[in-house]
Tab-separated table of C-alpha atoms in Angstrom:
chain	number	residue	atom	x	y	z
A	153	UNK	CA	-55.173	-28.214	16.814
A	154	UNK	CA	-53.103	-31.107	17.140
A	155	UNK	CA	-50.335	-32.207	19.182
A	156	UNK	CA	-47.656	-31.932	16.727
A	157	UNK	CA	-48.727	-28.127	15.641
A	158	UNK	CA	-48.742	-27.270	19.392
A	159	UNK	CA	-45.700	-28.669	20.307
A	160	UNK	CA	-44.109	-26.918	16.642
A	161	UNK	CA	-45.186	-23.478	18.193
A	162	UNK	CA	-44.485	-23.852	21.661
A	163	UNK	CA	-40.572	-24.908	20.350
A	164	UNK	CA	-40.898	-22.052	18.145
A	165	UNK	CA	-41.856	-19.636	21.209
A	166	UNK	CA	-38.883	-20.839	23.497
A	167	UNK	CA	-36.192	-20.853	20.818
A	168	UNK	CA	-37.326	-17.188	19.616
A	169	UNK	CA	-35.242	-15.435	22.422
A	170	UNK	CA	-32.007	-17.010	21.284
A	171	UNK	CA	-31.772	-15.486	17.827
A	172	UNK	CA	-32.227	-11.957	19.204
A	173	UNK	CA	-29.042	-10.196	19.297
A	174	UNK	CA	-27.732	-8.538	22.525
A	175	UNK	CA	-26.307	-4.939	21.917
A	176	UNK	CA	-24.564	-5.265	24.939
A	177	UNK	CA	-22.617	-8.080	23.641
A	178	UNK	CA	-22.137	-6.294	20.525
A	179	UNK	CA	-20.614	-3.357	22.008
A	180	UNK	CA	-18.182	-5.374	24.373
A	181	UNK	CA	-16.748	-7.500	21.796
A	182	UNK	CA	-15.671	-4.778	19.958
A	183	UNK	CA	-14.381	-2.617	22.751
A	184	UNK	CA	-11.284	-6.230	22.015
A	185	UNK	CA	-10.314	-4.754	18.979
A	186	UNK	CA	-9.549	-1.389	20.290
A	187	UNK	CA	-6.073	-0.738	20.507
A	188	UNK	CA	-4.654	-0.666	23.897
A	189	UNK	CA	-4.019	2.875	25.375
A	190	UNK	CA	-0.154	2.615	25.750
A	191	UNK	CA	0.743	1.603	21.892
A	192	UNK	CA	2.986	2.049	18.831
A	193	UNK	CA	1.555	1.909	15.045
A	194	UNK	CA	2.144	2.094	11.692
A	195	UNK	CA	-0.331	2.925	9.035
A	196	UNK	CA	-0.294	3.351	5.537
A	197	UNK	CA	-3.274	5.766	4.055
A	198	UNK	CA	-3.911	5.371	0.414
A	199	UNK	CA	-6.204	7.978	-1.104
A	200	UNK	CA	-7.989	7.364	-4.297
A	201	UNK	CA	-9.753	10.540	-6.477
A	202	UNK	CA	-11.590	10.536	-9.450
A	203	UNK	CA	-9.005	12.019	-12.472
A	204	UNK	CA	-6.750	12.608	-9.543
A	205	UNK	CA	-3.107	11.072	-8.842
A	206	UNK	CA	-3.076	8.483	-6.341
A	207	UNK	CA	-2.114	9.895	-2.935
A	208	UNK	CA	0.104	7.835	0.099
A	209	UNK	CA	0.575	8.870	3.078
A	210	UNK	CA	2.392	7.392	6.431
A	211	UNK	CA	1.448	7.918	10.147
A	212	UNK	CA	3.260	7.107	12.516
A	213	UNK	CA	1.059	6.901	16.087
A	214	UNK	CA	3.191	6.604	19.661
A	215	UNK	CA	0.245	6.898	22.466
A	216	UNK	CA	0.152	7.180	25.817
A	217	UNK	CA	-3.055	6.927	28.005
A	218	UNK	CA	-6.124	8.602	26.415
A	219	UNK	CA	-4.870	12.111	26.670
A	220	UNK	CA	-1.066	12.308	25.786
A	221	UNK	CA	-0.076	11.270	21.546
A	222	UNK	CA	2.897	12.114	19.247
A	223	UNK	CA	1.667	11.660	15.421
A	224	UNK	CA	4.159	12.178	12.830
A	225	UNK	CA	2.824	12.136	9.242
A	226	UNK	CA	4.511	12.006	6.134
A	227	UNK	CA	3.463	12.281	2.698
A	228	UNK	CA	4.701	14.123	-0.348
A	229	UNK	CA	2.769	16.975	0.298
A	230	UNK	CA	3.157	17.248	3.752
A	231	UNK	CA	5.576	16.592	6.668
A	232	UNK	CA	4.788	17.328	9.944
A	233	UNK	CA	4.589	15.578	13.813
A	234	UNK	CA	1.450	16.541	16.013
A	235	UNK	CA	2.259	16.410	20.041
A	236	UNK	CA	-0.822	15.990	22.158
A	237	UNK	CA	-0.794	16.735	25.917
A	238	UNK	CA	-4.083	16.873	26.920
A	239	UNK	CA	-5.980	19.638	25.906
A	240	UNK	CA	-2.833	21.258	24.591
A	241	UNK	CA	-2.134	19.906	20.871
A	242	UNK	CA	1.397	21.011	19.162
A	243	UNK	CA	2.038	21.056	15.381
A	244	UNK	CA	5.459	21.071	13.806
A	245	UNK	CA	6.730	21.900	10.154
A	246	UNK	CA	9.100	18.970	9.798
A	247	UNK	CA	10.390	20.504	6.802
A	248	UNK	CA	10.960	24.017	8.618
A	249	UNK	CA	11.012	22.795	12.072
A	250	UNK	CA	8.622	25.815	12.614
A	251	UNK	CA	5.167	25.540	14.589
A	252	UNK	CA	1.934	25.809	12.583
A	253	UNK	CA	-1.978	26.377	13.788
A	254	UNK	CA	-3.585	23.599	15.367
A	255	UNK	CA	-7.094	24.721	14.936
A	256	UNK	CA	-8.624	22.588	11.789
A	257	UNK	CA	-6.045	19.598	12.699
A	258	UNK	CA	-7.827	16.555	13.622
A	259	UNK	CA	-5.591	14.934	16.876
A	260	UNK	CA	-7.719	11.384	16.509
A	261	UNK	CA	-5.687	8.569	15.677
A	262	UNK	CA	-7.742	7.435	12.232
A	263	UNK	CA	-7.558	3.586	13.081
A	264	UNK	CA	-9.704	4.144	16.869
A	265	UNK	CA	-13.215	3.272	14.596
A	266	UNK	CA	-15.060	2.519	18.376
A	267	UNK	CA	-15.354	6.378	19.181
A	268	UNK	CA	-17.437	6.349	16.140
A	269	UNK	CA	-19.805	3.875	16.950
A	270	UNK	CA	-21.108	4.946	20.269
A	271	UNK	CA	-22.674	2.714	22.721
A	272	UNK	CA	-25.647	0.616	22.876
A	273	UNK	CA	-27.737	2.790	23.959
A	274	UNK	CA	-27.794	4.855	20.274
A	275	UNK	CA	-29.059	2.119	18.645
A	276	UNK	CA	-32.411	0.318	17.595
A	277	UNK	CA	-32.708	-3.521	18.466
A	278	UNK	CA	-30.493	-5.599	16.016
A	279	UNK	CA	-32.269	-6.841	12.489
A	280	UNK	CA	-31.026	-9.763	10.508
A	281	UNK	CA	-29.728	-9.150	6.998
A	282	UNK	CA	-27.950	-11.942	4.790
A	283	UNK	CA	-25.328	-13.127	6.984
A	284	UNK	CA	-24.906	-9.795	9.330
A	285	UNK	CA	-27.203	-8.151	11.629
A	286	UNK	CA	-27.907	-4.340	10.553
A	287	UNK	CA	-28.245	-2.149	13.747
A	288	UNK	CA	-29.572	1.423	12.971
A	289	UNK	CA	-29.093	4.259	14.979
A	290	UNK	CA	-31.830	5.900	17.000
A	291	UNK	CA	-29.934	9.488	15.935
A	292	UNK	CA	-28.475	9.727	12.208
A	293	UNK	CA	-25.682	11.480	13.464
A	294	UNK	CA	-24.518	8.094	14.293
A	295	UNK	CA	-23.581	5.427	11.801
A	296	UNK	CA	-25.329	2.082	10.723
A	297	UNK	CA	-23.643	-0.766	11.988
A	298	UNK	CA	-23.290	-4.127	10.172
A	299	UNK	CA	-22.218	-7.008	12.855
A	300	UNK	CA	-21.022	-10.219	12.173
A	301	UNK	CA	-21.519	-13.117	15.036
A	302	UNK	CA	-19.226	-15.520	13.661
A	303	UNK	CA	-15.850	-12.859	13.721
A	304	UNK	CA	-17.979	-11.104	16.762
A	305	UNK	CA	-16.802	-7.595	15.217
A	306	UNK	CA	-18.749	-5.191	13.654
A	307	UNK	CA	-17.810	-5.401	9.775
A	308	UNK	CA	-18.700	-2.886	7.624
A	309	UNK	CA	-20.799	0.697	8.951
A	310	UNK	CA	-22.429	3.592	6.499
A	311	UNK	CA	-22.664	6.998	7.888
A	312	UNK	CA	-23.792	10.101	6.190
A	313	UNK	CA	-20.859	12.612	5.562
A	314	UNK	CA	-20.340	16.373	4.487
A	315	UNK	CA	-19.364	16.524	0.871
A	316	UNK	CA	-18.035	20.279	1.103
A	317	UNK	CA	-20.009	22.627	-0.216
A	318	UNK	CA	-21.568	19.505	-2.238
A	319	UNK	CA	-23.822	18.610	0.296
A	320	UNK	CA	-24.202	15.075	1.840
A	321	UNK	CA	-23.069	11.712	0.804
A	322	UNK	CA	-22.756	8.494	2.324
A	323	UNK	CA	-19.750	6.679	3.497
A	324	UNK	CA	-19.011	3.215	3.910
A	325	UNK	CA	-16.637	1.749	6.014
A	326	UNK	CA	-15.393	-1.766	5.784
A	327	UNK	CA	-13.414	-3.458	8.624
A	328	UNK	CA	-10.762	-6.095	8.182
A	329	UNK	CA	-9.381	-7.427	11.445
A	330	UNK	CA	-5.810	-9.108	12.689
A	331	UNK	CA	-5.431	-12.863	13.003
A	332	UNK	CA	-3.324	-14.856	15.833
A	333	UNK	CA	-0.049	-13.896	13.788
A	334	UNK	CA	0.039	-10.173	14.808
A	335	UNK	CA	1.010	-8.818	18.027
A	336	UNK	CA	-2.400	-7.661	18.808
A	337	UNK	CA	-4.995	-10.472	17.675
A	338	UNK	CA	-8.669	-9.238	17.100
A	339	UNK	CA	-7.485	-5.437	16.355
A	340	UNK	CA	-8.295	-3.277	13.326
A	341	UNK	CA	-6.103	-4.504	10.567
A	342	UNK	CA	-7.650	-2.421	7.349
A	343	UNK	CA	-10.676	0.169	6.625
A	344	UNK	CA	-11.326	0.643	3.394
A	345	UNK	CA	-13.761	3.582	3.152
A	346	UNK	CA	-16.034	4.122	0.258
A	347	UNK	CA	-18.008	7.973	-0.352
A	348	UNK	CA	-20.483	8.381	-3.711
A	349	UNK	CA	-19.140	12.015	-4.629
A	350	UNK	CA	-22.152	14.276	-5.686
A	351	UNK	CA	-20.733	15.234	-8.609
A	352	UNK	CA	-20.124	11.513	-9.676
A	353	UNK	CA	-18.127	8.668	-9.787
A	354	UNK	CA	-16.478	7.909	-5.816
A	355	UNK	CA	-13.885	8.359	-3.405
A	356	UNK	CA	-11.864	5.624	-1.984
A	357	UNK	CA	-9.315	5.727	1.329
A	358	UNK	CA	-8.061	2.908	2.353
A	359	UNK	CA	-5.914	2.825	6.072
A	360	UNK	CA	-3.642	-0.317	6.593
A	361	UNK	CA	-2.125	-0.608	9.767
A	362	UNK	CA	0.790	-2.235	9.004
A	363	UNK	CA	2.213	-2.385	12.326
A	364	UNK	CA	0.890	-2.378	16.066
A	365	UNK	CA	2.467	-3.199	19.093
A	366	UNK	CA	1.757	-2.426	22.768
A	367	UNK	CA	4.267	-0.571	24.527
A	368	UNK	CA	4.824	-0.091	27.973
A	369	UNK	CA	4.911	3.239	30.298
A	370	UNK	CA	6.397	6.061	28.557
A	371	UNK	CA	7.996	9.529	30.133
A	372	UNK	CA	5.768	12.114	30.405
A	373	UNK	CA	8.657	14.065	29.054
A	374	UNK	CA	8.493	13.121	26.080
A	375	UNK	CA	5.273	14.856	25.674
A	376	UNK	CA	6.583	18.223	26.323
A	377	UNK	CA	6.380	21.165	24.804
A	378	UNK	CA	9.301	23.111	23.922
């Protein structure tokens, strides 16, 4: 063997390391695009269905901490404002101003994508593909990830979904993230989520957050149940 092959593979042995992709790294950049805990947001949620009219609706997110929200939602179907205190979750008619059950009524605010993902630990080591690394899931409960090192933000995930009484499908999610002109630079700006419906053709919801802004400590009145 001579010199120049040796010292070719002996480069190529020590320069290996560096295009492996740390999941720890993964995980903590994204943990920056997470809204902060204390915030105010605007989204806009536009709902696409085959032969169906296009639906819009409007949320309206106030947070405070992990545990205390007020979500009003608006739409032409439905009105109503969701108070979360904890384990305690409130929903109001806004049309009737009357209480309704709280059972089937997700509380999650649909823009907080991390809780989704997991942590590092879920996940298989990190495999190039094209200009993202794909990072599968040890558990399929959890979704595929799709990372991008130049934006350092995971771009686009699949995960496989409930379609009813349908039975599965696959969703994909694709991320679009603020620049340095919003408030908060480096948070979730758009998800456009795609699902192949069973029965053909495909669903489509898109979620702009339109507005975000952190705010400072609230009253823990205004939390309160009536």
């Amino acid at each position: 063997m001579n010199n120049n092959l040796k010292i070719m593979m002996i480069a190529a042995v020590l320069v290996a390391p560096s295009f492996a992709l740390d999941l720890g790294a993964v995980f903590s950049n994204q943990k920056k695009a997470a809204f902060p805990d204390t915030c105010e947001m605007h989204m806009k949620t536009t709902v696409l269905l085959p032969g169906m009219q296009t639906q819009v609706v409007e949320t309206d997110v106030l947070t405070a901490g992990e545990s205390k929200s007020i979500t009003t939602i608006k739409s032409s179907m439905m009105q109503m404002k969701m108070v979360k205190n904890g384990d305690h979750l409130k929903v109001i008619d806004l049309k009737t101003g009357k209480t309704m059950p709280s059972q089937n009524i997700p509380a999650e605010n649909p823009a907080d994508v991390n809780k989704q993902m997991g942590s590092p630990e879920d996940y298989n080591a990190p495999v190039k593909e094209g200009s993202l690394w794909k990072i599968t899931p040890k558990d399929a409960s959890k979704p595929t990830l799709y990372y991008s090192t130049s934006k350092n933000r995971v771009m686009k995930m699949t995960m496989n979904v409930a379609a009813g009484n349908l039975g599965m499908t696959t969703a994909e999610s694709v991320f679009e993230y603020c620049d340095n002109s919003c408030l908060l630079p480096g948070t979730l700006k758009k998800v456009t989520i795609t699902s192949q419906l069973p029965t053909g053709g495909e669903s489509k919801v898109v979620v702009d957050v339109t507005n975000a802004k952190q705010r400072k400590a609230l009253p823990s009145r205004m939390f309160d149940f009536d």
